Amino acid sequence: MKKTLVLKVSPVRPKIEVIRVAARIIQNGGLVAFPTETVYGLGVDALNPKAVKAMFKAKKRPPDNPPIIHVADKNDVYMLAKKVPKEAEKLMEAFWPGPLTVILERSKLVPDVTVAGLSTVAIRMPRHKVALALIRESKTPIAAPSANLAGRPSPTTAEHVLKDLNGRIDMVLDGGPTRIGVESTVIDLTVKPPQILRPGGTTYEKLVKVLKKVELHPVAVADKKVKILWARSPGVKHRHYAPRAKLILVEGQRKEKVVEKIQELADKFMREGKKTGVLATDETAGGYRADVVKSLGSRRNLRTVAKRLFLCLREFDEDKVEVILAEGVPLKGLGLAVMNRLRKASGYTIVKADED
Ligand code: TXA
Ligand code: MG
């Protein structure tokens, strides 16, 4: 066990003295959790193999799943990548800093462990003053996966980070809750047309406007387990975002059908004596009978839904709920990212409400 230092920092005007404490830890090979606009990241010096290994260990992350390298200056991309195609430049221009990660051919500068032995590298520039200041002061690109134990929901507050990693990392910069709440979109630019490997904070609709042609990798939109022979994004193989409770996702075109199905299932689980939770939306939450009912927000405001998703999943754990019945949301805008996380969290236990 280490002592994990927690320092508060303003997300709008971060004090340089606080940032410097964190930067010194990074430069010495230590582990610092910090806020980004999406979720908290667990940062280490991307060019220090020992530090990267320590990060994998602290998170209990499988060593075949590489982190994203965070930069504060576009020039660093030309150092970390062997070539930077036109599409990448367009995307960086349009969306950086912001919740978009690009996959490019890696350069020799990047240590093997940082990319888990792949020939490609994942890079993004976060839109958060604390993250950007930390990268600049550390004077090195920062490798940072989400700052949760592997498999758990990503952390959107410093409290979530501490719940998973207190005593396992050197420091947390507490910059308050994150704004977006789901992780960045990961887009592979080493293939043609570019392919979205993980839907996230930058929507498909926005990407199409800039790139004309973009594909969604089958795994990114799968509603059942896709057999993966060779995963380009290693993360897709592992169970993810999972609360301790069993999560069942109920999908359907018609809201009324979804509500009916969830209530039927909730009644069944409660009869069996299981503590049952419903993950609902503002439009439906009032109508359920269950042990715990939580609303993600209005179905018409997917931003709020995305922002509250991981928080709600973690709260069900705090309430010791054993089964969570979750409503599906529309597959557009941020809804695509939300559904991708819910489907994975369910381990693809999905009930289609329209089909009976
Ligand atoms: O918003 C985010 O992206 C957050 C914040 C902290 O920036 N980070 C994050 O990192 O979600 P992580 O490690 O939890 O997810 C990174 C994803 C994984 O699915 C991983 O497999 C994929 O990016 N990835 C990393 N390097 C890759 C590569 N070379 N090729 C394909 N996928 C890669
Ligand atoms: Mg993660």
Short mmCIF file of N, CA and C in Angstrom, two decimals, residues 48-196:
data_model
loop_
_atom_site.label_atom_id
_atom_site.label_comp_id
_atom_site.label_asym_id
_atom_site.label_seq_id
_atom_site.Cartn_x
_atom_site.Cartn_y
_atom_site.Cartn_z
N ASN A 48 8.32 6.00 -20.48
CA ASN A 48 9.03 5.29 -19.42
C ASN A 48 8.41 3.90 -19.21
N PRO A 49 9.04 2.85 -19.77
CA PRO A 49 8.44 1.50 -19.72
C PRO A 49 8.14 1.03 -18.31
N LYS A 50 8.99 1.37 -17.35
CA LYS A 50 8.78 0.92 -15.97
C LYS A 50 7.50 1.54 -15.40
N ALA A 51 7.31 2.82 -15.69
CA ALA A 51 6.12 3.52 -15.19
C ALA A 51 4.86 2.93 -15.83
N VAL A 52 4.95 2.62 -17.12
CA VAL A 52 3.78 2.05 -17.82
C VAL A 52 3.44 0.69 -17.22
N LYS A 53 4.47 -0.10 -16.94
CA LYS A 53 4.23 -1.42 -16.33
C LYS A 53 3.55 -1.27 -14.97
N ALA A 54 4.01 -0.29 -14.19
CA ALA A 54 3.42 -0.07 -12.86
C ALA A 54 1.95 0.33 -12.99
N MET A 55 1.63 1.08 -14.04
CA MET A 55 0.24 1.48 -14.27
C MET A 55 -0.65 0.24 -14.55
N PHE A 56 -0.15 -0.65 -15.41
CA PHE A 56 -0.91 -1.88 -15.72
C PHE A 56 -1.18 -2.65 -14.42
N LYS A 57 -0.15 -2.71 -13.56
CA LYS A 57 -0.27 -3.47 -12.33
C LYS A 57 -1.30 -2.83 -11.39
N ALA A 58 -1.20 -1.51 -11.22
CA ALA A 58 -2.11 -0.81 -10.29
C ALA A 58 -3.57 -1.01 -10.69
N LYS A 59 -3.84 -1.02 -11.99
CA LYS A 59 -5.20 -1.16 -12.52
C LYS A 59 -5.64 -2.62 -12.66
N LYS A 60 -4.69 -3.55 -12.50
CA LYS A 60 -4.91 -4.96 -12.81
C LYS A 60 -5.39 -5.12 -14.24
N ARG A 61 -4.76 -4.36 -15.12
CA ARG A 61 -5.18 -4.38 -16.52
C ARG A 61 -4.46 -5.46 -17.28
N PRO A 62 -5.16 -6.22 -18.14
CA PRO A 62 -4.46 -7.22 -18.95
C PRO A 62 -3.39 -6.54 -19.81
N PRO A 63 -2.20 -7.11 -19.87
CA PRO A 63 -1.08 -6.43 -20.54
C PRO A 63 -1.24 -6.32 -22.06
N ASP A 64 -2.29 -6.96 -22.63
CA ASP A 64 -2.47 -6.86 -24.08
C ASP A 64 -3.39 -5.70 -24.47
N ASN A 65 -3.77 -4.88 -23.50
CA ASN A 65 -4.71 -3.78 -23.79
C ASN A 65 -4.05 -2.42 -23.56
N PRO A 66 -3.54 -1.80 -24.63
CA PRO A 66 -2.74 -0.58 -24.46
C PRO A 66 -3.57 0.65 -24.06
N PRO A 67 -2.94 1.60 -23.37
CA PRO A 67 -3.61 2.84 -22.99
C PRO A 67 -3.56 3.88 -24.13
N ILE A 68 -4.23 4.99 -23.93
CA ILE A 68 -4.19 6.10 -24.88
C ILE A 68 -3.08 7.06 -24.45
N ILE A 69 -2.32 7.57 -25.41
CA ILE A 69 -1.29 8.56 -25.08
C ILE A 69 -1.89 9.95 -25.24
N HIS A 70 -1.77 10.75 -24.17
CA HIS A 70 -2.35 12.09 -24.15
C HIS A 70 -1.27 13.14 -24.44
N VAL A 71 -1.57 14.04 -25.36
CA VAL A 71 -0.61 15.09 -25.72
C VAL A 71 -1.26 16.47 -25.51
N ALA A 72 -0.39 17.49 -25.38
CA ALA A 72 -0.90 18.86 -25.23
C ALA A 72 -0.51 19.70 -26.44
N ASP A 73 0.25 19.09 -27.36
CA ASP A 73 0.78 19.82 -28.51
C ASP A 73 0.70 18.89 -29.72
N LYS A 74 0.08 19.39 -30.80
CA LYS A 74 -0.09 18.54 -31.99
C LYS A 74 1.24 18.03 -32.54
N ASN A 75 2.31 18.81 -32.33
CA ASN A 75 3.62 18.39 -32.85
C ASN A 75 4.06 17.04 -32.29
N ASP A 76 3.61 16.74 -31.08
CA ASP A 76 3.99 15.46 -30.47
C ASP A 76 3.46 14.27 -31.27
N VAL A 77 2.36 14.48 -31.97
CA VAL A 77 1.78 13.40 -32.78
C VAL A 77 2.79 12.96 -33.84
N TYR A 78 3.53 13.91 -34.38
CA TYR A 78 4.49 13.60 -35.45
C TYR A 78 5.70 12.85 -34.91
N MET A 79 5.88 12.95 -33.57
CA MET A 79 6.96 12.20 -32.92
C MET A 79 6.52 10.77 -32.59
N LEU A 80 5.26 10.66 -32.19
CA LEU A 80 4.76 9.36 -31.71
C LEU A 80 4.30 8.46 -32.85
N ALA A 81 3.92 9.10 -33.99
CA ALA A 81 3.41 8.32 -35.12
C ALA A 81 4.42 8.32 -36.25
N LYS A 82 4.43 7.21 -37.00
CA LYS A 82 5.37 7.09 -38.12
C LYS A 82 4.90 7.98 -39.27
N LYS A 83 3.58 7.88 -39.58
CA LYS A 83 3.03 8.83 -40.54
C LYS A 83 1.68 9.34 -40.07
N VAL A 84 1.40 10.58 -40.48
CA VAL A 84 0.14 11.21 -40.07
C VAL A 84 -0.67 11.50 -41.34
N PRO A 85 -1.64 10.64 -41.64
CA PRO A 85 -2.39 10.84 -42.89
C PRO A 85 -3.25 12.12 -42.85
N LYS A 86 -3.64 12.56 -44.05
CA LYS A 86 -4.47 13.76 -44.20
C LYS A 86 -5.72 13.72 -43.31
N GLU A 87 -6.36 12.55 -43.28
CA GLU A 87 -7.59 12.43 -42.48
C GLU A 87 -7.32 12.74 -41.00
N ALA A 88 -6.15 12.30 -40.53
CA ALA A 88 -5.81 12.54 -39.12
C ALA A 88 -5.67 14.04 -38.89
N GLU A 89 -5.02 14.71 -39.83
CA GLU A 89 -4.84 16.16 -39.67
C GLU A 89 -6.18 16.88 -39.65
N LYS A 90 -7.08 16.44 -40.53
CA LYS A 90 -8.41 17.04 -40.56
C LYS A 90 -9.14 16.85 -39.23
N LEU A 91 -9.04 15.64 -38.71
CA LEU A 91 -9.75 15.34 -37.45
C LEU A 91 -9.16 16.12 -36.28
N MET A 92 -7.83 16.21 -36.26
CA MET A 92 -7.18 16.94 -35.17
C MET A 92 -7.58 18.41 -35.22
N GLU A 93 -7.66 18.93 -36.43
CA GLU A 93 -8.06 20.33 -36.63
C GLU A 93 -9.50 20.56 -36.15
N ALA A 94 -10.37 19.62 -36.49
CA ALA A 94 -11.79 19.79 -36.19
C ALA A 94 -12.14 19.48 -34.72
N PHE A 95 -11.48 18.51 -34.12
CA PHE A 95 -11.98 18.01 -32.83
C PHE A 95 -11.01 18.12 -31.66
N TRP A 96 -9.78 18.51 -31.88
CA TRP A 96 -8.83 18.62 -30.75
C TRP A 96 -8.69 20.05 -30.30
N PRO A 97 -8.52 20.31 -29.01
CA PRO A 97 -8.63 19.30 -27.97
C PRO A 97 -10.07 18.82 -27.84
N GLY A 98 -10.23 17.51 -27.56
CA GLY A 98 -11.58 16.98 -27.43
C GLY A 98 -11.60 15.47 -27.37
N PRO A 99 -12.82 14.90 -27.21
CA PRO A 99 -12.95 13.46 -26.93
C PRO A 99 -12.82 12.56 -28.16
N LEU A 100 -11.69 12.68 -28.85
CA LEU A 100 -11.43 11.84 -30.02
C LEU A 100 -10.01 11.30 -29.97
N THR A 101 -9.89 9.97 -30.06
CA THR A 101 -8.59 9.31 -30.06
C THR A 101 -8.33 8.74 -31.44
N VAL A 102 -7.15 9.05 -32.00
CA VAL A 102 -6.82 8.53 -33.33
C VAL A 102 -5.79 7.40 -33.21
N ILE A 103 -6.01 6.36 -34.01
CA ILE A 103 -5.06 5.25 -34.07
C ILE A 103 -4.20 5.45 -35.32
N LEU A 104 -2.87 5.49 -35.10
CA LEU A 104 -1.92 5.71 -36.20
C LEU A 104 -0.80 4.68 -36.10
N GLU A 105 -0.02 4.55 -37.19
CA GLU A 105 1.18 3.71 -37.12
C GLU A 105 2.13 4.31 -36.11
N ARG A 106 2.69 3.50 -35.22
CA ARG A 106 3.56 4.04 -34.18
C ARG A 106 4.98 4.33 -34.68
N SER A 107 5.65 5.22 -33.98
CA SER A 107 7.06 5.47 -34.29
C SER A 107 7.93 4.64 -33.34
N LYS A 108 9.23 4.66 -33.58
CA LYS A 108 10.16 3.87 -32.75
C LYS A 108 10.30 4.45 -31.35
N LEU A 109 9.94 5.71 -31.20
CA LEU A 109 10.06 6.38 -29.91
C LEU A 109 9.20 5.74 -28.82
N VAL A 110 8.07 5.16 -29.25
CA VAL A 110 7.11 4.63 -28.27
C VAL A 110 7.55 3.25 -27.79
N PRO A 111 7.72 3.09 -26.46
CA PRO A 111 8.14 1.77 -25.95
C PRO A 111 7.10 0.69 -26.24
N ASP A 112 7.57 -0.54 -26.40
CA ASP A 112 6.67 -1.68 -26.69
C ASP A 112 5.54 -1.83 -25.68
N VAL A 113 5.87 -1.73 -24.38
CA VAL A 113 4.81 -1.93 -23.36
C VAL A 113 3.69 -0.92 -23.50
N THR A 114 4.03 0.29 -23.90
CA THR A 114 3.02 1.35 -23.98
C THR A 114 1.96 1.02 -25.02
N VAL A 115 2.35 0.29 -26.07
CA VAL A 115 1.38 -0.06 -27.12
C VAL A 115 1.07 -1.56 -27.10
N ALA A 116 1.46 -2.23 -26.00
CA ALA A 116 1.21 -3.67 -25.85
C ALA A 116 1.70 -4.45 -27.06
N GLY A 117 2.83 -4.02 -27.60
CA GLY A 117 3.44 -4.74 -28.70
C GLY A 117 2.79 -4.53 -30.05
N LEU A 118 1.77 -3.67 -30.14
CA LEU A 118 1.11 -3.43 -31.43
C LEU A 118 1.97 -2.54 -32.32
N SER A 119 1.61 -2.48 -33.60
CA SER A 119 2.36 -1.61 -34.51
C SER A 119 1.71 -0.24 -34.62
N THR A 120 0.64 -0.05 -33.84
CA THR A 120 -0.09 1.21 -33.88
C THR A 120 -0.11 1.86 -32.50
N VAL A 121 -0.52 3.13 -32.47
CA VAL A 121 -0.56 3.86 -31.22
C VAL A 121 -1.85 4.70 -31.17
N ALA A 122 -2.43 4.83 -29.97
CA ALA A 122 -3.66 5.61 -29.78
C ALA A 122 -3.29 6.96 -29.15
N ILE A 123 -3.72 8.05 -29.78
CA ILE A 123 -3.32 9.39 -29.28
C ILE A 123 -4.53 10.32 -29.20
N ARG A 124 -4.59 11.11 -28.12
CA ARG A 124 -5.60 12.17 -28.09
C ARG A 124 -5.14 13.39 -27.31
N MET A 125 -5.77 14.53 -27.60
CA MET A 125 -5.51 15.75 -26.85
C MET A 125 -6.77 16.09 -26.08
N PRO A 126 -6.73 15.95 -24.74
CA PRO A 126 -7.95 16.17 -23.94
C PRO A 126 -8.32 17.64 -23.84
N ARG A 127 -9.63 17.91 -23.71
CA ARG A 127 -10.11 19.28 -23.58
C ARG A 127 -10.36 19.57 -22.10
N HIS A 128 -9.28 19.68 -21.36
CA HIS A 128 -9.41 19.95 -19.93
C HIS A 128 -8.15 20.66 -19.45
N LYS A 129 -8.35 21.79 -18.76
CA LYS A 129 -7.19 22.61 -18.38
C LYS A 129 -6.22 21.87 -17.46
N VAL A 130 -6.75 21.05 -16.56
CA VAL A 130 -5.88 20.33 -15.63
C VAL A 130 -5.03 19.31 -16.41
N ALA A 131 -5.69 18.57 -17.30
CA ALA A 131 -4.97 17.55 -18.07
C ALA A 131 -3.89 18.21 -18.94
N LEU A 132 -4.26 19.28 -19.62
CA LEU A 132 -3.30 19.93 -20.52
C LEU A 132 -2.12 20.51 -19.74
N ALA A 133 -2.41 21.14 -18.59
CA ALA A 133 -1.34 21.73 -17.78
C ALA A 133 -0.42 20.63 -17.26
N LEU A 134 -1.00 19.50 -16.87
CA LEU A 134 -0.19 18.39 -16.34
C LEU A 134 0.76 17.85 -17.43
N ILE A 135 0.24 17.68 -18.64
CA ILE A 135 1.09 17.16 -19.73
C ILE A 135 2.22 18.16 -20.01
N ARG A 136 1.86 19.44 -20.08
CA ARG A 136 2.89 20.46 -20.38
C ARG A 136 3.97 20.50 -19.31
N GLU A 137 3.56 20.51 -18.05
CA GLU A 137 4.53 20.61 -16.95
C GLU A 137 5.38 19.34 -16.85
N SER A 138 4.80 18.20 -17.23
CA SER A 138 5.56 16.94 -17.15
C SER A 138 6.56 16.85 -18.29
N LYS A 139 6.35 17.65 -19.33
CA LYS A 139 7.24 17.70 -20.50
C LYS A 139 7.41 16.35 -21.17
N THR A 140 6.34 15.57 -21.14
CA THR A 140 6.36 14.26 -21.81
C THR A 140 4.91 13.87 -22.12
N PRO A 141 4.68 13.11 -23.18
CA PRO A 141 3.32 12.62 -23.40
C PRO A 141 2.91 11.69 -22.25
N ILE A 142 1.64 11.70 -21.90
CA ILE A 142 1.17 10.91 -20.75
C ILE A 142 0.26 9.78 -21.21
N ALA A 143 0.68 8.55 -20.90
CA ALA A 143 -0.17 7.38 -21.19
C ALA A 143 -1.19 7.28 -20.08
N ALA A 144 -2.47 7.21 -20.46
CA ALA A 144 -3.51 7.16 -19.42
C ALA A 144 -4.72 6.37 -19.88
N PRO A 145 -4.91 5.21 -19.27
CA PRO A 145 -6.20 4.54 -19.42
C PRO A 145 -7.16 5.18 -18.43
N SER A 146 -8.43 4.80 -18.45
CA SER A 146 -9.35 5.29 -17.44
C SER A 146 -8.88 4.82 -16.06
N ALA A 147 -9.11 5.66 -15.02
CA ALA A 147 -8.50 5.42 -13.71
C ALA A 147 -9.39 4.56 -12.82
N ASN A 148 -9.79 3.40 -13.35
CA ASN A 148 -10.59 2.45 -12.59
C ASN A 148 -9.85 1.12 -12.55
N LEU A 149 -10.26 0.22 -11.64
CA LEU A 149 -9.74 -1.15 -11.72
C LEU A 149 -10.30 -1.76 -13.00
N ALA A 150 -9.51 -2.58 -13.68
CA ALA A 150 -9.93 -3.17 -14.95
C ALA A 150 -11.30 -3.82 -14.79
N GLY A 151 -12.18 -3.55 -15.76
CA GLY A 151 -13.50 -4.17 -15.75
C GLY A 151 -14.58 -3.35 -15.07
N ARG A 152 -14.20 -2.41 -14.22
CA ARG A 152 -15.19 -1.60 -13.48
C ARG A 152 -15.64 -0.39 -14.32
N PRO A 153 -16.77 0.22 -13.93
CA PRO A 153 -17.19 1.43 -14.66
C PRO A 153 -16.11 2.51 -14.55
N SER A 154 -15.92 3.28 -15.62
CA SER A 154 -14.92 4.34 -15.60
C SER A 154 -15.29 5.41 -14.57
N PRO A 155 -14.26 6.06 -13.98
CA PRO A 155 -14.53 7.04 -12.92
C PRO A 155 -14.82 8.43 -13.48
N THR A 156 -15.89 9.03 -12.99
CA THR A 156 -16.20 10.40 -13.41
C THR A 156 -16.01 11.40 -12.27
N THR A 157 -15.57 10.89 -11.10
CA THR A 157 -15.20 11.79 -10.00
C THR A 157 -13.94 11.24 -9.33
N ALA A 158 -13.28 12.10 -8.53
CA ALA A 158 -12.08 11.66 -7.80
C ALA A 158 -12.46 10.59 -6.77
N GLU A 159 -13.68 10.67 -6.23
CA GLU A 159 -14.14 9.66 -5.26
C GLU A 159 -14.16 8.28 -5.91
N HIS A 160 -14.65 8.22 -7.15
CA HIS A 160 -14.66 6.92 -7.86
C HIS A 160 -13.24 6.38 -8.02
N VAL A 161 -12.31 7.26 -8.35
CA VAL A 161 -10.91 6.83 -8.52
C VAL A 161 -10.42 6.23 -7.22
N LEU A 162 -10.68 6.93 -6.11
CA LEU A 162 -10.17 6.48 -4.81
C LEU A 162 -10.81 5.16 -4.39
N LYS A 163 -12.07 5.02 -4.70
CA LYS A 163 -12.78 3.78 -4.37
C LYS A 163 -12.03 2.58 -4.97
N ASP A 164 -11.57 2.73 -6.22
CA ASP A 164 -10.88 1.62 -6.89
C ASP A 164 -9.38 1.58 -6.60
N LEU A 165 -8.74 2.75 -6.48
CA LEU A 165 -7.27 2.77 -6.55
C LEU A 165 -6.56 3.39 -5.34
N ASN A 166 -7.30 3.73 -4.30
CA ASN A 166 -6.65 4.30 -3.11
C ASN A 166 -5.61 3.33 -2.58
N GLY A 167 -4.39 3.83 -2.35
CA GLY A 167 -3.32 2.98 -1.84
C GLY A 167 -2.55 2.26 -2.94
N ARG A 168 -3.04 2.37 -4.18
CA ARG A 168 -2.36 1.69 -5.30
C ARG A 168 -1.66 2.68 -6.23
N ILE A 169 -1.97 3.98 -6.06
CA ILE A 169 -1.37 4.99 -6.94
C ILE A 169 -0.81 6.14 -6.10
N ASP A 170 0.02 7.00 -6.71
CA ASP A 170 0.70 8.03 -5.93
C ASP A 170 -0.18 9.24 -5.64
N MET A 171 -1.02 9.61 -6.60
CA MET A 171 -1.73 10.88 -6.42
C MET A 171 -3.01 10.94 -7.24
N VAL A 172 -3.98 11.70 -6.73
CA VAL A 172 -5.18 12.04 -7.51
C VAL A 172 -5.30 13.55 -7.54
N LEU A 173 -5.43 14.11 -8.73
CA LEU A 173 -5.78 15.53 -8.86
C LEU A 173 -7.31 15.58 -8.91
N ASP A 174 -7.92 16.16 -7.89
CA ASP A 174 -9.38 16.21 -7.82
C ASP A 174 -9.89 17.51 -8.44
N GLY A 175 -10.33 17.41 -9.68
CA GLY A 175 -10.85 18.58 -10.38
C GLY A 175 -12.37 18.54 -10.52
N GLY A 176 -13.03 17.80 -9.63
CA GLY A 176 -14.50 17.74 -9.67
C GLY A 176 -15.00 16.76 -10.72
N PRO A 177 -16.33 16.67 -10.85
CA PRO A 177 -16.90 15.70 -11.81
C PRO A 177 -16.57 16.05 -13.26
N THR A 178 -16.43 15.02 -14.09
CA THR A 178 -16.09 15.28 -15.49
C THR A 178 -17.35 15.65 -16.29
N ARG A 179 -17.15 16.37 -17.38
CA ARG A 179 -18.26 16.98 -18.09
C ARG A 179 -19.01 16.00 -18.99
N ILE A 180 -18.29 15.13 -19.69
CA ILE A 180 -18.95 14.28 -20.70
C ILE A 180 -19.40 12.94 -20.13
N GLY A 181 -18.54 12.29 -19.37
CA GLY A 181 -18.98 11.10 -18.63
C GLY A 181 -18.79 9.78 -19.35
N VAL A 182 -18.67 9.75 -20.66
CA VAL A 182 -18.25 8.53 -21.37
C VAL A 182 -16.90 8.84 -22.02
N GLU A 183 -16.15 7.79 -22.35
CA GLU A 183 -14.80 7.99 -22.85
C GLU A 183 -14.79 8.51 -24.28
N SER A 184 -13.58 8.82 -24.74
CA SER A 184 -13.41 9.36 -26.09
C SER A 184 -13.79 8.32 -27.16
N THR A 185 -14.14 8.81 -28.32
CA THR A 185 -14.34 7.96 -29.49
C THR A 185 -12.96 7.53 -29.99
N VAL A 186 -12.81 6.23 -30.29
CA VAL A 186 -11.54 5.74 -30.83
C VAL A 186 -11.73 5.46 -32.32
N ILE A 187 -10.94 6.12 -33.17
CA ILE A 187 -11.07 5.92 -34.61
C ILE A 187 -9.74 5.45 -35.21
N ASP A 188 -9.81 4.39 -35.98
CA ASP A 188 -8.62 3.80 -36.58
C ASP A 188 -8.38 4.41 -37.95
N LEU A 189 -7.25 5.11 -38.09
CA LEU A 189 -6.93 5.75 -39.37
C LEU A 189 -5.88 4.98 -40.15
N THR A 190 -5.60 3.75 -39.71
CA THR A 190 -4.65 2.93 -40.45
C THR A 190 -5.39 2.08 -41.48
N VAL A 191 -6.71 2.17 -41.50
CA VAL A 191 -7.50 1.42 -42.48
C VAL A 191 -8.31 2.39 -43.32
N LYS A 192 -8.75 1.94 -44.49
CA LYS A 192 -9.58 2.77 -45.36
C LYS A 192 -10.90 2.09 -45.66
N PRO A 193 -12.04 2.71 -45.49
CA PRO A 193 -12.21 4.01 -44.83
C PRO A 193 -11.92 3.90 -43.33
N PRO A 194 -11.67 5.04 -42.68
CA PRO A 194 -11.43 5.03 -41.24
C PRO A 194 -12.57 4.33 -40.50
N GLN A 195 -12.21 3.69 -39.39
CA GLN A 195 -13.19 2.86 -38.71
C GLN A 195 -13.28 3.23 -37.22
N ILE A 196 -14.51 3.40 -36.75
CA ILE A 196 -14.72 3.70 -35.33
C ILE A 196 -14.65 2.39 -34.55
#
